[in-house]
Short mmCIF file of C-alpha atoms in Angstrom, two decimals:
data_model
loop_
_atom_site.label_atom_id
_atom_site.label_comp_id
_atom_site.label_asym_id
_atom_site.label_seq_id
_atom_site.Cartn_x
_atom_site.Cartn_y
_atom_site.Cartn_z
CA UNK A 147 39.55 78.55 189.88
CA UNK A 148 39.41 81.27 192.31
CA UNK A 149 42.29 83.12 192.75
CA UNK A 150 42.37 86.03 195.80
CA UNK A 151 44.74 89.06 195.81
CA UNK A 152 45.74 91.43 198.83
CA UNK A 153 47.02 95.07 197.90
CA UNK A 154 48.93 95.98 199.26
CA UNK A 155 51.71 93.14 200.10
CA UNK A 156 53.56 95.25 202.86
CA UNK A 157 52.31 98.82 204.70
CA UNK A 158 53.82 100.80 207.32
CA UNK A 159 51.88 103.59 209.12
CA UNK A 160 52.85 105.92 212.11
CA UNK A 161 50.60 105.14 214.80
CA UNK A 162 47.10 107.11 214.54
CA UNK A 163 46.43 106.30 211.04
CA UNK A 164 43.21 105.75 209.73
CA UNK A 165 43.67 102.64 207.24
CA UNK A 166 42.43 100.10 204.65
CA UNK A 167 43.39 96.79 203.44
CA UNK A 168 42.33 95.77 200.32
CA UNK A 169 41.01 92.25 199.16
CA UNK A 170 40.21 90.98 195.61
CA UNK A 171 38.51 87.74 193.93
CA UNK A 172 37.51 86.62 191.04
CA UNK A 173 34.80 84.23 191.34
CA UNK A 174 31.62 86.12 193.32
CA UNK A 175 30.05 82.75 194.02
CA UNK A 176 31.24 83.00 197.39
CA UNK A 177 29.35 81.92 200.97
CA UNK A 178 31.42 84.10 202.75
CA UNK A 179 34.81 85.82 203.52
CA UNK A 180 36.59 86.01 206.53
CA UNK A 181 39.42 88.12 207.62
CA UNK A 182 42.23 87.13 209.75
CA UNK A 183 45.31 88.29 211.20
CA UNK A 184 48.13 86.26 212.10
CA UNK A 185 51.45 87.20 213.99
CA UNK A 186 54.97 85.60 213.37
CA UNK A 187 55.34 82.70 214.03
CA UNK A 188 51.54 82.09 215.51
CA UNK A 189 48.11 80.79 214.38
CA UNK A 190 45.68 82.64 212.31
CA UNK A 191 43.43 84.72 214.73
CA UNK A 192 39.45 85.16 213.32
CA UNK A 193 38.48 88.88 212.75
CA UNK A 194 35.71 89.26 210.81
CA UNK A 195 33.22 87.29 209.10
CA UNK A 196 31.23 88.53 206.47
CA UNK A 197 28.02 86.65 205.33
CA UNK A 198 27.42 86.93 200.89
CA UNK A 199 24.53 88.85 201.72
CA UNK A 200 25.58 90.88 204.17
CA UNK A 201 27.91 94.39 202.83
CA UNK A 202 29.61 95.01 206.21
CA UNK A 203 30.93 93.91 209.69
CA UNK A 204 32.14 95.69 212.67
CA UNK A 205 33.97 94.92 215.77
CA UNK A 206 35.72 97.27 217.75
CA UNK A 207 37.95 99.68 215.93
CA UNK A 208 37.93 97.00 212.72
CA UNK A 209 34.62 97.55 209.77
CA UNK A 210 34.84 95.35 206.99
CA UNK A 211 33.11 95.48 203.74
CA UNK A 212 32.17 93.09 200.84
CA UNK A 213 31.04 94.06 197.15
CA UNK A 214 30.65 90.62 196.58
CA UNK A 215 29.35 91.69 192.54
CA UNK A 216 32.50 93.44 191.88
CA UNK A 217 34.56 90.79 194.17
CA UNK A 218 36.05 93.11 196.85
CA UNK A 219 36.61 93.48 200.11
CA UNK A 220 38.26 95.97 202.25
CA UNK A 221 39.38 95.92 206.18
CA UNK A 222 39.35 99.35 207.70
CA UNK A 223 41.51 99.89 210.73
CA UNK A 224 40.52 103.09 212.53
CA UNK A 225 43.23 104.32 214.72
CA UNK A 226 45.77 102.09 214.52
CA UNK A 227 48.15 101.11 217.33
CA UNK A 228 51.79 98.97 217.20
CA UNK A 229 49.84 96.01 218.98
CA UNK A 230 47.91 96.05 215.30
CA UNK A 231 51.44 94.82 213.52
CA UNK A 232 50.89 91.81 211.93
CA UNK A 233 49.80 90.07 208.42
CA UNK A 234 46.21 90.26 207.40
CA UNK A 235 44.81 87.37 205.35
CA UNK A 236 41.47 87.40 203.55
CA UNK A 237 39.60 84.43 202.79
CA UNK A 238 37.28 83.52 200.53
CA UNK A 239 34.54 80.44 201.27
CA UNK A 240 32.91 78.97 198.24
CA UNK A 241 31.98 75.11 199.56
CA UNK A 242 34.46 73.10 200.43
CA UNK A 243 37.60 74.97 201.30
CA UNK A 244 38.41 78.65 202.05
CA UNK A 245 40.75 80.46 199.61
CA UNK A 246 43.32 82.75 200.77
CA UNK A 247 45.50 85.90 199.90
CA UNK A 248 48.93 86.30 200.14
CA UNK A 249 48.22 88.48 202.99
CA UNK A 250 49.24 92.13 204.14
CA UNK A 251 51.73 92.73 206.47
CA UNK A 252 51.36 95.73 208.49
CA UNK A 253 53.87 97.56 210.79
CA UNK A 254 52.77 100.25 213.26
CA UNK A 255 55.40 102.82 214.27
CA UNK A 256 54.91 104.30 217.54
CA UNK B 196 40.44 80.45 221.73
CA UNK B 197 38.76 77.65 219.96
CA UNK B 198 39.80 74.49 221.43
CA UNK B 199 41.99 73.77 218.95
CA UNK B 200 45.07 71.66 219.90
CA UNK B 201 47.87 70.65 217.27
CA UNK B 202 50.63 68.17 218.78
CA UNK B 203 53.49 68.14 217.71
CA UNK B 204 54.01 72.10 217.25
CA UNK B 205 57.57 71.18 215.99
CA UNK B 206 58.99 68.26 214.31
CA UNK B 207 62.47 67.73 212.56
CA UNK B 208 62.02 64.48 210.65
CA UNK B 209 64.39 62.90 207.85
CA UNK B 210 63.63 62.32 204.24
CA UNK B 211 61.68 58.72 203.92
CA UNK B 212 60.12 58.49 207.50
CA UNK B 213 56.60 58.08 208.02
CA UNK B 214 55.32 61.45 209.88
CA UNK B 215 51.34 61.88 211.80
CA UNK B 216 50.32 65.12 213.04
CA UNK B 217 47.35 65.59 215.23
CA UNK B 218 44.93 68.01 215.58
CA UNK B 219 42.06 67.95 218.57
CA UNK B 220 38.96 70.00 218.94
CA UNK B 221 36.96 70.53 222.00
CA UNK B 222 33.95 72.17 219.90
CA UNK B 223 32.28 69.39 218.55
CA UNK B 224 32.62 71.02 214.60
CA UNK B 225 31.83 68.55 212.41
CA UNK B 226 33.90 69.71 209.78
CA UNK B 227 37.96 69.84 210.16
CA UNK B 228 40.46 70.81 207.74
CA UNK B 229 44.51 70.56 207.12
CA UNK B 230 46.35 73.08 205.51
CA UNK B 231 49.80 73.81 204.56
CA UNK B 232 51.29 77.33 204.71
CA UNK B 233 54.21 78.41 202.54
CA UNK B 234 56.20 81.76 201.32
CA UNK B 235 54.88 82.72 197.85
CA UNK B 236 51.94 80.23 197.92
CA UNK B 237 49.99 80.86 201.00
CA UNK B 238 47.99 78.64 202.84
CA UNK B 239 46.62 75.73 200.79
CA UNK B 240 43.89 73.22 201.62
CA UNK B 241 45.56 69.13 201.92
CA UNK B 242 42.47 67.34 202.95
CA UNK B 243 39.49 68.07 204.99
CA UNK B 244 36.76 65.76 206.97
CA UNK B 245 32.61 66.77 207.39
CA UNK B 246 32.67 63.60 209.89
CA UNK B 247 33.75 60.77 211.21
CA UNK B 248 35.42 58.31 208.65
CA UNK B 249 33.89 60.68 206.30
CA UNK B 250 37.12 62.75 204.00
CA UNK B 251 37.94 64.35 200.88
CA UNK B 252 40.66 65.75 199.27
CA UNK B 253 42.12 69.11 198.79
CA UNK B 254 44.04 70.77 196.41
CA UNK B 255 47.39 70.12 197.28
CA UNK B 256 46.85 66.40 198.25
CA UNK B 257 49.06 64.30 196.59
CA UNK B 258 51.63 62.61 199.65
CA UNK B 259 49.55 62.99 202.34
CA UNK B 260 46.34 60.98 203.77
CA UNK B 261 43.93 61.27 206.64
CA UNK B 262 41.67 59.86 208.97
CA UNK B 263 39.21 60.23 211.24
CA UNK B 264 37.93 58.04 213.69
CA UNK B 265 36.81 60.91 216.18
CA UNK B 266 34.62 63.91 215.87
CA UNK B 267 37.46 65.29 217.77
CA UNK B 268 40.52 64.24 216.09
CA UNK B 269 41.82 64.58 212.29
CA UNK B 270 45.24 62.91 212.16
CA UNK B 271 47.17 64.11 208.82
CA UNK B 272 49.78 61.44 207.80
CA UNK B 273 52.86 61.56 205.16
CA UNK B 274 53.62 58.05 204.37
CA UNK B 275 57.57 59.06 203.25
CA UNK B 276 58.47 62.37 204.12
CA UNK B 277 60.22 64.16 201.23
CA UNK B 278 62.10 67.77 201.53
CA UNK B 279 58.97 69.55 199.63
CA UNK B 280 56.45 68.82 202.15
CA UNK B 281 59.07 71.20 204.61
CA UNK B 282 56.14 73.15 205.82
CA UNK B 283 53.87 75.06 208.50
CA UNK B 284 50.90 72.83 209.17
CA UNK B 285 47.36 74.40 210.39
CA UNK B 286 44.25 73.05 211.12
CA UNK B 287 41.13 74.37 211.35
CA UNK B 288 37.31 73.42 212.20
CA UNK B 289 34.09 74.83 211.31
CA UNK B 290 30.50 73.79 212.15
CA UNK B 291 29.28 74.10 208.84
CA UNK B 292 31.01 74.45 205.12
CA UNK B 293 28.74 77.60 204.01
CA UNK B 294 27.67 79.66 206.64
CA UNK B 295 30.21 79.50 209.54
CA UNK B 296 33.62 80.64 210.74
CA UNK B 297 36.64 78.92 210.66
CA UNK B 298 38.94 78.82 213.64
CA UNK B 299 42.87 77.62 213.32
CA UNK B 300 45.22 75.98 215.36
CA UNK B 301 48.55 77.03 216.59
CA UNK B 302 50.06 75.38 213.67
CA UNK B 303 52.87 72.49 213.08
CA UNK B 304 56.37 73.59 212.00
CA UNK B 305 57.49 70.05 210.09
CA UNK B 306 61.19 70.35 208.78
CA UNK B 307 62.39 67.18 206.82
CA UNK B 308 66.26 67.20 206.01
#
């Protein structure tokens, strides 16, 4: 069964920081994985979608990588600003269904 | 935004009545998917659809059933509403299983007392 784990669970920066979100499976027979963020209370907003084949994805000030042999993943958030305070999921597509992480929530202090 | 709309987006319902959430797309995905979202267990797959009339379960299934008569809607029912099933409801769509992205709705907050 594949099980996904986000490191860490909670992170709070001063606003500027460079920094990473980390992402673990354990199966690598994976289509894809997607990251997302969500905000209290709201819906789970796309970020990122990384192919099996691909090993990274940009948009904006977010790159994300995949080692998809050593099952990891990592969401790098360049600059980061308080509108970037939320939770971060990761989730992993093999077929049928999309496995998720607990999630990591990140606060931004101005 | 997707056009992803979930009705209700907030339901209190009592222990033994028979609850139906919607969800509607405006894409045209043929696949659709309902999942429940709890603290210390995440978001977990109920049931999904890859087309009309066409379903399958998930891994948390057990209490709830679907149906599709619509590429557009994916109703999500629980026949007797028990305290455990206290949950935030999401939907999603994609256009394919492997390949694609998956976009959510606003989510359901179902409270049964």
């Amino acid at each position: 069964k594949q099980e996904v784990t986000q490191i860490p669970a909670a992170l709070s920066v001063p606003e500027g920081e460079n920094l990473v979100l980390n992402c673990s499976f354990t199966d690598s027979a994976i289509y894809n994985l997607q990251w997302f963020r969500q905000d209290p209370g709201k819906g789970l907003t796309s970020l990122l979608l990384i192919q099996s084949s691909q090993r990274e994805q940009t948009s904006g000030r977010l790159n994300a990588s995949l080692d998809k042999s050593s099952g990891r993943s990592t969401l790098y958030i360049a600059a980061s600003q308080p509108g970037d305070s939320a939770t971060y999921l990761c989730a992993v597509n093999a077929g049928n269904m999309l496995t998720f992480g607990g999630g990591t929530r990140l606060m931004v202090k101005p | 935004d997707a056009g992803i709309t979930q009705s209700p987006r907030h339901k209190v319902t009592e222990t033994g009545t028979p609850v139906t959430l919607r969800c509607h797309q405006t894409e045209n995905h043929r696949y659709m998917y309902w999942y429940r979202q709890d603290p210390g267990h995440g978001l977990r797959l109920i049931h999904y659809s890859y087309g009309v009339k066409d379903t399958d379960k998930g891994e948390v299934s057990d209490g709830y059933s679907v149906s599709r008569s619509k590429t557009e809607d994916f109703l999500l029912t629980l026949e007797s509403a028990t305290s455990s099933q206290t949950s935030v409801y999401f939907c999603a769509i994609s256009k394919s299983q492997e390949n694609t992205e998956a976009f959510f709705g606003q989510g359901t907050r179902l409270t049964v007392v």
